[in-house]
Coordinates of C-alpha atoms and ligand atoms in Angstrom, one line a residue:
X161 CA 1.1 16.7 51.8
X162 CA -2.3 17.7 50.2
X163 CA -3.3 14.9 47.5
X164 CA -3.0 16.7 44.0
X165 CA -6.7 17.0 42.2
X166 CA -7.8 18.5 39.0
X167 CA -8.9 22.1 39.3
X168 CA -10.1 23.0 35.7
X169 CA -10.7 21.4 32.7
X170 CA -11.0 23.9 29.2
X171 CA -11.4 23.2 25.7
X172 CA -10.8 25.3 22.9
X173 CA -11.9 24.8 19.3
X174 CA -9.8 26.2 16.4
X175 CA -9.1 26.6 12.9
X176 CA -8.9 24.8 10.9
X177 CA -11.1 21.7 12.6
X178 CA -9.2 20.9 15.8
X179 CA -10.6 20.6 19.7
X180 CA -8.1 21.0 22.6
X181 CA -8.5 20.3 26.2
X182 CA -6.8 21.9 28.3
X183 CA -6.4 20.4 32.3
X184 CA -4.9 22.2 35.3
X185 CA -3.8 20.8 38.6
X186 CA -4.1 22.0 42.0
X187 CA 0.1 22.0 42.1
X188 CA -0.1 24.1 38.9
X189 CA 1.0 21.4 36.4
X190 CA -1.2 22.2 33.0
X191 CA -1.7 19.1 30.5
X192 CA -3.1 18.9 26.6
X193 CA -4.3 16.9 24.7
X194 CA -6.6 16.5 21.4
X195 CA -10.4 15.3 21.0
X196 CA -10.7 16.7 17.4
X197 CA -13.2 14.9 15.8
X198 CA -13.2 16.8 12.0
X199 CA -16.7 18.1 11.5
X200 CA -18.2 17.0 14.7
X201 CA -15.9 18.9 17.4
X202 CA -18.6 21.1 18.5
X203 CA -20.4 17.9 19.9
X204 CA -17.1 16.0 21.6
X205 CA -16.5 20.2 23.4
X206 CA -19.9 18.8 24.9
X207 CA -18.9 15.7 26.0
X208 CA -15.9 17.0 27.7
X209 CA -18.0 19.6 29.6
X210 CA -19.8 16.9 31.0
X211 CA -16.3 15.0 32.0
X212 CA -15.5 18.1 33.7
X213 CA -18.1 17.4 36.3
X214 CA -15.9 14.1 37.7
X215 CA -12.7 15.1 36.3
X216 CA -12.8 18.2 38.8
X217 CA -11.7 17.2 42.2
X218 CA -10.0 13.7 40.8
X219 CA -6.4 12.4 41.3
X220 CA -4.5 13.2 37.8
X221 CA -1.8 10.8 38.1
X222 CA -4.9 7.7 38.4
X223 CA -4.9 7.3 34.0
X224 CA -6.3 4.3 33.8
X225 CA -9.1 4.7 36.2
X226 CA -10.0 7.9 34.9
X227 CA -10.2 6.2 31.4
X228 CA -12.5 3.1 32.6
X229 CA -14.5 6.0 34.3
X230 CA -15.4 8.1 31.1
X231 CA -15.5 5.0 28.6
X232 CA -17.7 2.7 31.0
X233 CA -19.6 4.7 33.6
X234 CA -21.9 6.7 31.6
X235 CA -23.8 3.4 30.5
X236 CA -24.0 4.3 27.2
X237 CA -20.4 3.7 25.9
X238 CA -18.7 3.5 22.3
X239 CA -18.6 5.6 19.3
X240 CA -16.5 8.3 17.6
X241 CA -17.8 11.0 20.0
X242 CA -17.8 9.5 23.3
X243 CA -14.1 8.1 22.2
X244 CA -12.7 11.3 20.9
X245 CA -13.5 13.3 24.4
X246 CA -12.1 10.1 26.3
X247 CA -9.1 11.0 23.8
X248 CA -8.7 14.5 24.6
X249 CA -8.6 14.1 28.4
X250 CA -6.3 10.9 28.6
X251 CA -3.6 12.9 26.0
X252 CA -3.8 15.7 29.0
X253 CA -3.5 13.3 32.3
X254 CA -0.6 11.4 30.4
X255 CA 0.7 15.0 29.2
X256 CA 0.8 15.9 32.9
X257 CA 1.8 12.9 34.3
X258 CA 4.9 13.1 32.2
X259 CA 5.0 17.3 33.7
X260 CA 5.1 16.0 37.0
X261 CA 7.9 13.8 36.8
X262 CA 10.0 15.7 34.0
X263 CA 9.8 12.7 31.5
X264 CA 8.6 12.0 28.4
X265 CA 5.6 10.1 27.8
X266 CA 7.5 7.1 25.9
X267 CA 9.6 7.1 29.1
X268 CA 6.4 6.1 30.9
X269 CA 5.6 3.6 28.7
X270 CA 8.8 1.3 29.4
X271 CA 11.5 3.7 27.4
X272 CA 12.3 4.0 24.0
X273 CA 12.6 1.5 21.2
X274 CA 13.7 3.9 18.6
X275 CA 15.5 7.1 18.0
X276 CA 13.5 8.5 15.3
X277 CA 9.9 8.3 13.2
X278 CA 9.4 8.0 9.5
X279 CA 6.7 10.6 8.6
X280 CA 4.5 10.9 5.2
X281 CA 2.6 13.2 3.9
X282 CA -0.9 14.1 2.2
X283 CA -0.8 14.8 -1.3
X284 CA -4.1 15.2 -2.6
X285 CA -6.0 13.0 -5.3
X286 CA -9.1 14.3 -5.3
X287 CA -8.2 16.0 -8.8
X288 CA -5.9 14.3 -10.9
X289 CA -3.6 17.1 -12.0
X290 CA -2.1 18.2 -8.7
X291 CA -0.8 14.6 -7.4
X292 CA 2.9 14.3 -9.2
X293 CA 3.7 17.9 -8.3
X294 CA 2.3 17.7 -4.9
X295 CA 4.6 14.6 -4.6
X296 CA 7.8 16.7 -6.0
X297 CA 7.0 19.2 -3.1
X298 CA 7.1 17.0 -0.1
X299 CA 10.0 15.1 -1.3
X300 CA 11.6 18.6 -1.5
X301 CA 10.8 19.4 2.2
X302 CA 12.7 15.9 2.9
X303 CA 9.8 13.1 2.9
X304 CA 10.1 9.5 1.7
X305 CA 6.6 9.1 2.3
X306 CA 3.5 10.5 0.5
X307 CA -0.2 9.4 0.8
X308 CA -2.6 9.9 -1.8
X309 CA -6.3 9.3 -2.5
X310 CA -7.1 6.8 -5.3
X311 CA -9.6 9.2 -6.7
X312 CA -12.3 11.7 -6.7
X313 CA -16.3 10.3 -5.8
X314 CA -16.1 7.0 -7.5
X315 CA -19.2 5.0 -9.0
X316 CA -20.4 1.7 -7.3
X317 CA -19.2 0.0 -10.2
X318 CA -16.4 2.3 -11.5
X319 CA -16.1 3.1 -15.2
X320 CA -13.1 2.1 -17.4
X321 CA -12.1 5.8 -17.0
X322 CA -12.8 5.8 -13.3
X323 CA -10.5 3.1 -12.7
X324 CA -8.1 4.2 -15.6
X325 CA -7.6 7.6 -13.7
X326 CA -6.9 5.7 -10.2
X327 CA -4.3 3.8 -12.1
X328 CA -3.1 7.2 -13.9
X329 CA -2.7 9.1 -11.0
X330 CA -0.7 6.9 -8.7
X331 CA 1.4 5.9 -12.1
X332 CA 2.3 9.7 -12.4
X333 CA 3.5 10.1 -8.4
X334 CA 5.2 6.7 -8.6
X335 CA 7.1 8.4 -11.2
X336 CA 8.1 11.0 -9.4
X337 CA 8.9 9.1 -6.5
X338 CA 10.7 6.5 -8.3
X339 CA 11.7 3.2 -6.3
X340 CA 13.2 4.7 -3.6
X341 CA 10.3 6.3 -1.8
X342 CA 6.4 5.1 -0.7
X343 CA 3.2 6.0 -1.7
X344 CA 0.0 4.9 0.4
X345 CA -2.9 4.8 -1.7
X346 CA -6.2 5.5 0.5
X347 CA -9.7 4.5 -1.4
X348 CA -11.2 6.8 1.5
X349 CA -14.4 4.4 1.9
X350 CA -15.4 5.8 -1.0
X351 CA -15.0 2.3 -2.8
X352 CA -18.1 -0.7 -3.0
X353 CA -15.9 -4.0 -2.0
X354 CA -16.3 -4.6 -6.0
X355 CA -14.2 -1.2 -7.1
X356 CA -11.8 -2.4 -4.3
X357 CA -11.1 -5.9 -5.8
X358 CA -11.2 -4.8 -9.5
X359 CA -8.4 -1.9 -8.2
X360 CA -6.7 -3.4 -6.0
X361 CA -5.1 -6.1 -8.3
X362 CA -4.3 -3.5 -11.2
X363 CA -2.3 -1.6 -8.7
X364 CA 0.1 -4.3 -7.5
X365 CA 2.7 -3.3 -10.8
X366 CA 2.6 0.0 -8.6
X367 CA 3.3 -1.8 -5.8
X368 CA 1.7 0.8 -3.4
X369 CA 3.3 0.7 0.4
X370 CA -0.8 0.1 1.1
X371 CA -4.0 0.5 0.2
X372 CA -6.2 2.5 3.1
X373 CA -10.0 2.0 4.0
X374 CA -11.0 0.0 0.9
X375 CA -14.1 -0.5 2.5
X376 CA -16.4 2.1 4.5
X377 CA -15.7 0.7 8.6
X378 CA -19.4 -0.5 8.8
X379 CA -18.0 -3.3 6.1
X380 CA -15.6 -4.2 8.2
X381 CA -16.9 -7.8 7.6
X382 CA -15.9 -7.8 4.1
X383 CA -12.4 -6.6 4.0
X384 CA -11.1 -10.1 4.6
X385 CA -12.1 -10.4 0.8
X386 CA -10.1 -7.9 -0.5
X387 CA -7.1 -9.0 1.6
X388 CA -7.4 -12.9 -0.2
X389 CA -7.9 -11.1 -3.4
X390 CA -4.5 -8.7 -3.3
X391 CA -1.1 -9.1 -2.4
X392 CA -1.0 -5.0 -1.6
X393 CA -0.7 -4.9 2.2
X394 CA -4.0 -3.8 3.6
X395 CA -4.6 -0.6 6.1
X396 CA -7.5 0.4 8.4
X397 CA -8.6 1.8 11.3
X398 CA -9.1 5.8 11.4
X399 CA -12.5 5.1 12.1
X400 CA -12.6 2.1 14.8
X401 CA -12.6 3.3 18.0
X402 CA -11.4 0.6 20.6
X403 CA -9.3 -2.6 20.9
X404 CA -12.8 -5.1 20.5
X405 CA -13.4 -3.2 16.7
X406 CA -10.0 -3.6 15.7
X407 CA -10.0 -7.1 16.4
X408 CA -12.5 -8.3 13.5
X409 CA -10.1 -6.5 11.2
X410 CA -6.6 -8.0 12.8
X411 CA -8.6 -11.2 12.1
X412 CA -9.4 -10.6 8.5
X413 CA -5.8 -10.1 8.0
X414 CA -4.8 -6.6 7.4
X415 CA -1.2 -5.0 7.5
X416 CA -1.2 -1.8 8.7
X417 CA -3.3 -0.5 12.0
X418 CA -4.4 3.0 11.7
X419 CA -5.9 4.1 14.9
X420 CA -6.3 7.1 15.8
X421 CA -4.9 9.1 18.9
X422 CA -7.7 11.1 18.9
X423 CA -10.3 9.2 18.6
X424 CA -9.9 6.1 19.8
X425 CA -9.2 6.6 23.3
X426 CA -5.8 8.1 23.5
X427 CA -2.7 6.8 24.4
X428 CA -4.2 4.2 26.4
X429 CA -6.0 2.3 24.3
X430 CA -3.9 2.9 21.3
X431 CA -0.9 0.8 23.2
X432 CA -3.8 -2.0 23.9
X433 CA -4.7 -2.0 20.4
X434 CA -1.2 -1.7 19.5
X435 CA -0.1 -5.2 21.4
X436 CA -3.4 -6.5 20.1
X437 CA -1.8 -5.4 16.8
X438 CA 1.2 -7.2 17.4
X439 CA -0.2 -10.8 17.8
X440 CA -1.1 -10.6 14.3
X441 CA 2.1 -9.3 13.3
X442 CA 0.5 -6.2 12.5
X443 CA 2.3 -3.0 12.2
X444 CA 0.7 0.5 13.2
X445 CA 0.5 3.8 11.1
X446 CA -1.6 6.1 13.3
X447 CA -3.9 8.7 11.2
X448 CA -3.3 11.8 11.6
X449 CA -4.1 14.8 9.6
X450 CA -4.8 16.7 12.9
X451 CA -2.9 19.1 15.0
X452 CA 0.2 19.2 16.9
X453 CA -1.2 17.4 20.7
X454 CA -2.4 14.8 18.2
X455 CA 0.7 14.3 16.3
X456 CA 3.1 14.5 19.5
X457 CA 0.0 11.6 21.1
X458 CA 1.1 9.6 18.2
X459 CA 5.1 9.8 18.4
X460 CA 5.2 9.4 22.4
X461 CA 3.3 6.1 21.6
X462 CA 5.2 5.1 18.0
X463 CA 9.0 5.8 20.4
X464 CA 7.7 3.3 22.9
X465 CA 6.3 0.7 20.4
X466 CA 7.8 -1.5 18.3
X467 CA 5.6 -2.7 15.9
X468 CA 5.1 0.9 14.5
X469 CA 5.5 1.4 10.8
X470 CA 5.5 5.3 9.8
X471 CA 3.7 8.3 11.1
X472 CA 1.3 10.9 9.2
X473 CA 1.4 14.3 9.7
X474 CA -0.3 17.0 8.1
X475 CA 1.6 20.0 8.2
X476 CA 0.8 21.8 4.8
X477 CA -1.9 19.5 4.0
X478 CA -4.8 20.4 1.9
X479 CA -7.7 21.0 4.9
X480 CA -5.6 22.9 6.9
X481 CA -7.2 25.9 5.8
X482 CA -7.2 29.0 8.1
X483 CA -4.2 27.8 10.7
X484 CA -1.7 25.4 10.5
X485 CA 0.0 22.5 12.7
X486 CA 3.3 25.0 13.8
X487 CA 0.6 27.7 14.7
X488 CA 0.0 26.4 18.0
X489 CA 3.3 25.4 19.5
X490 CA 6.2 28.1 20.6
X491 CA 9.0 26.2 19.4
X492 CA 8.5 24.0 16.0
X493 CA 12.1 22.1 16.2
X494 CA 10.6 19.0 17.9
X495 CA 8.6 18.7 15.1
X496 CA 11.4 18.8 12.4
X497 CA 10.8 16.2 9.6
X498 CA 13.3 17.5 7.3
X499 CA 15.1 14.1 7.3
X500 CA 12.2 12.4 6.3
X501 CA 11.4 11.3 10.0
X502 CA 10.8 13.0 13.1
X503 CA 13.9 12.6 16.0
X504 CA 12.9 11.4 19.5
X505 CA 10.8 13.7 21.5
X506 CA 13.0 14.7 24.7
X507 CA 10.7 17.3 26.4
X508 CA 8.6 16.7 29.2
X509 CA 5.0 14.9 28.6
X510 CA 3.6 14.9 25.2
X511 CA 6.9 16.7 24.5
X512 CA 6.0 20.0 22.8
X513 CA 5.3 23.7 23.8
X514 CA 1.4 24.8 23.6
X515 CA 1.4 28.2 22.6
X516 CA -1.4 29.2 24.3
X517 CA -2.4 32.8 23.4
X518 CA -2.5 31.7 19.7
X519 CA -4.7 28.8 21.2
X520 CA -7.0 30.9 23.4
X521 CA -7.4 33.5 20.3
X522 CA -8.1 31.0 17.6
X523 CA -10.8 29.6 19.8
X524 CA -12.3 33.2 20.2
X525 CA -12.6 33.4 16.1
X526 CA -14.1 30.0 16.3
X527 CA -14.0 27.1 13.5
X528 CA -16.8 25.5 11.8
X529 CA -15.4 23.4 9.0
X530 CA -17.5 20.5 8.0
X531 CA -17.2 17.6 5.7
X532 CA -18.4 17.8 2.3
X533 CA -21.5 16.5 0.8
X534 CA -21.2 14.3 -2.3
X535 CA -23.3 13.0 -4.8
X536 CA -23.6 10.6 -7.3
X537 CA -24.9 12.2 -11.3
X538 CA -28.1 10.3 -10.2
X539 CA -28.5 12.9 -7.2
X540 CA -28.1 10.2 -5.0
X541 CA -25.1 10.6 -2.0
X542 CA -21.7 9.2 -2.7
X543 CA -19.0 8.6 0.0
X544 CA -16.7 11.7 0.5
Ligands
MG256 MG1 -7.8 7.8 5.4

């Protein structure tokens, strides 16, 4: 029997700010995964290019050494860039590993530990007048879940009406939600730890599910504060990209774990950081507001881990501009969240159908979408 290799690795970047990769094996088994890295795709497509070179000619099924290969080899190591490519290609080897042997991906990962996923949803903030309604439509499409951000760009030290329109905004969806359902609050980094500790406190009546990146990840070393100073659970993590920079974090004493499954080194490292998680009786919410090989990433890892606490997605969310999450995939029943959570994905791999002529065509139109550049009334720049 000739040994199965890698014969091609793709990638294809597509509305509205998403990067596949696409791999293909000499026995005709074709993987995906995700390496979206919103605004900075263009630069990860590079970085998989360059993976090609040694994924080509490699054994598929050997994961784990293909992920110490591309995090470690290249001497230079770390970052969102270098960890969303690693991403992209261990999603695809775990997505064809799964192929090969007609399983799931959870089933790889020693089986299930639950029959179904709570999902939330996005719901704006940026303006204040949208939130409650935005709210009212995702509980109609069957969420219990919404996240919001706390506000627009937000002053060093926030004004009365700054912080009164924080306070105003997630009064109005709590409202609409009434006891029943959760609303994550996410200050977005654009917070100074002072605007965080001031909040944080006058939202406890609220009594958010949790407050999300109350400081920008460089300030890691502060959040610790804002934990001692709150009894809101804390969340953070969409921008941490490996086990060692979750750790300061874990240590500080947040709730929620919010790694990414695109960016900080796919499956495999998101069930390290996940059992890291878990000896500080951590819970994980993977980010998400990405496309479909991202979201399934997250759910084959959230059925075979059990300190997982709810799942974003970001079908009809606001940035998906252009193409959506049920674009890309031939059959959108997997994906069903009508019930508020997503059931068990039974197909083979990552567990959804890649439609790829939509994928091949979006990539020919192309996708440029960039963050937006903020600034303060003094011209200076603000945290988007
Ligand atoms: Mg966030």
């Amino acid at each position: 029997m000739t040994a199965v290799t890698v014969t091609r690795v793709e990638t294809f970047l597509v509305a509205p700010r998403w990067l596949f990769v696409r791999i293909e094996t000499s026995d005709g088994v074709v993987g995906w995964g995700e390496a979206s890295l919103e605004g900075h795709s263009d630069a990860v497509r590079t970085v998989v290019d360059q993976f090609a070179e040694y994924l080509v000619g490699s054994d598929p099924a050997r994961i784990e050494d293909t992920w110490q290969v591309l995090t470690k080899s290249g001497f230079y190591r770390g970052g969102a860039v270098f960890a969303s490519a690693v991403s992209g290609v261990d999603q695809a080897l775990w997505d064809i590993r799964g192929k090969s042997l007609g399983v799931p991906v959870h089933e790889l990962l020693g089986g299930a530990v639950r029959d179904r996923i709570r999902v939330y949803g996005w719901i704006g903030g940026d303006e204040p007048n949208d939130v409650a309604a935005a709210a009212a439509a995702q509980i109609e499409a069957g969420l219990t879940a919404v996240k919001m951000n706390a506000s627009g760009k937000m002053g060093r030290i926030g004004s009365i009406s700054e912080i009164d329109g924080v306070l105003e905004r997630v009064s109005a969806v709590r409202e609409v939600l009434g006891a029943d359902r959760d609303v994550a609050v996410d200050f977005h980094g654009r917070f100074t730890l002072a605007n965080a500790r001031r909040i944080a406190p006058l939202l406890e009546p609220l009594r958010p599910f949790f407050i999300e990146e109350p400081v920008v990840p460089e300030n890691s070393h502060l959040i610790g504060q804002l934990v001692q100073g709150t009894s809101v659970p804390i969340a953070t993590g969409e921008r941490l990209y490996n086990r060692q920079e979750f750790l300061p974090v874990l240590q500080a004493g947040i709730a929620v774990a919010q790694p990414d499954l695109a960016h900080a080194g796919g499956i495999s490292e998101v069930r390290r950081i996940a059992a890291l998680a878990d000896t500080f009786d951590v819970q994980l919410a993977p980010h998400c507001p990405l496309g479909p090989l991202a979201l399934a990433a997250c759910l084959q890892v959230g059925f075979g881990t059990p300190n997982y606490l709810i799942q974003e997605q970001s079908i009809g969310i606001h940035y998906n501009r252009g193409a959506e999450v049920l674009d890309y995939v031939l059959d959108a029943a997997p994906l069903d969240f009508a019930s508020g959570s997503i059931e068990r994905l039974t197909g083979p791999g990552l567990g959804i159908e890649i439609d790829e002529a939509a994928v091949r065509a979006a990539d020919a139109r192309g996708s440029s979408w960039r963050s937006p550049i903020w600034r303060h009334a003094d011209g200076s720049l603000a945290e988007w």
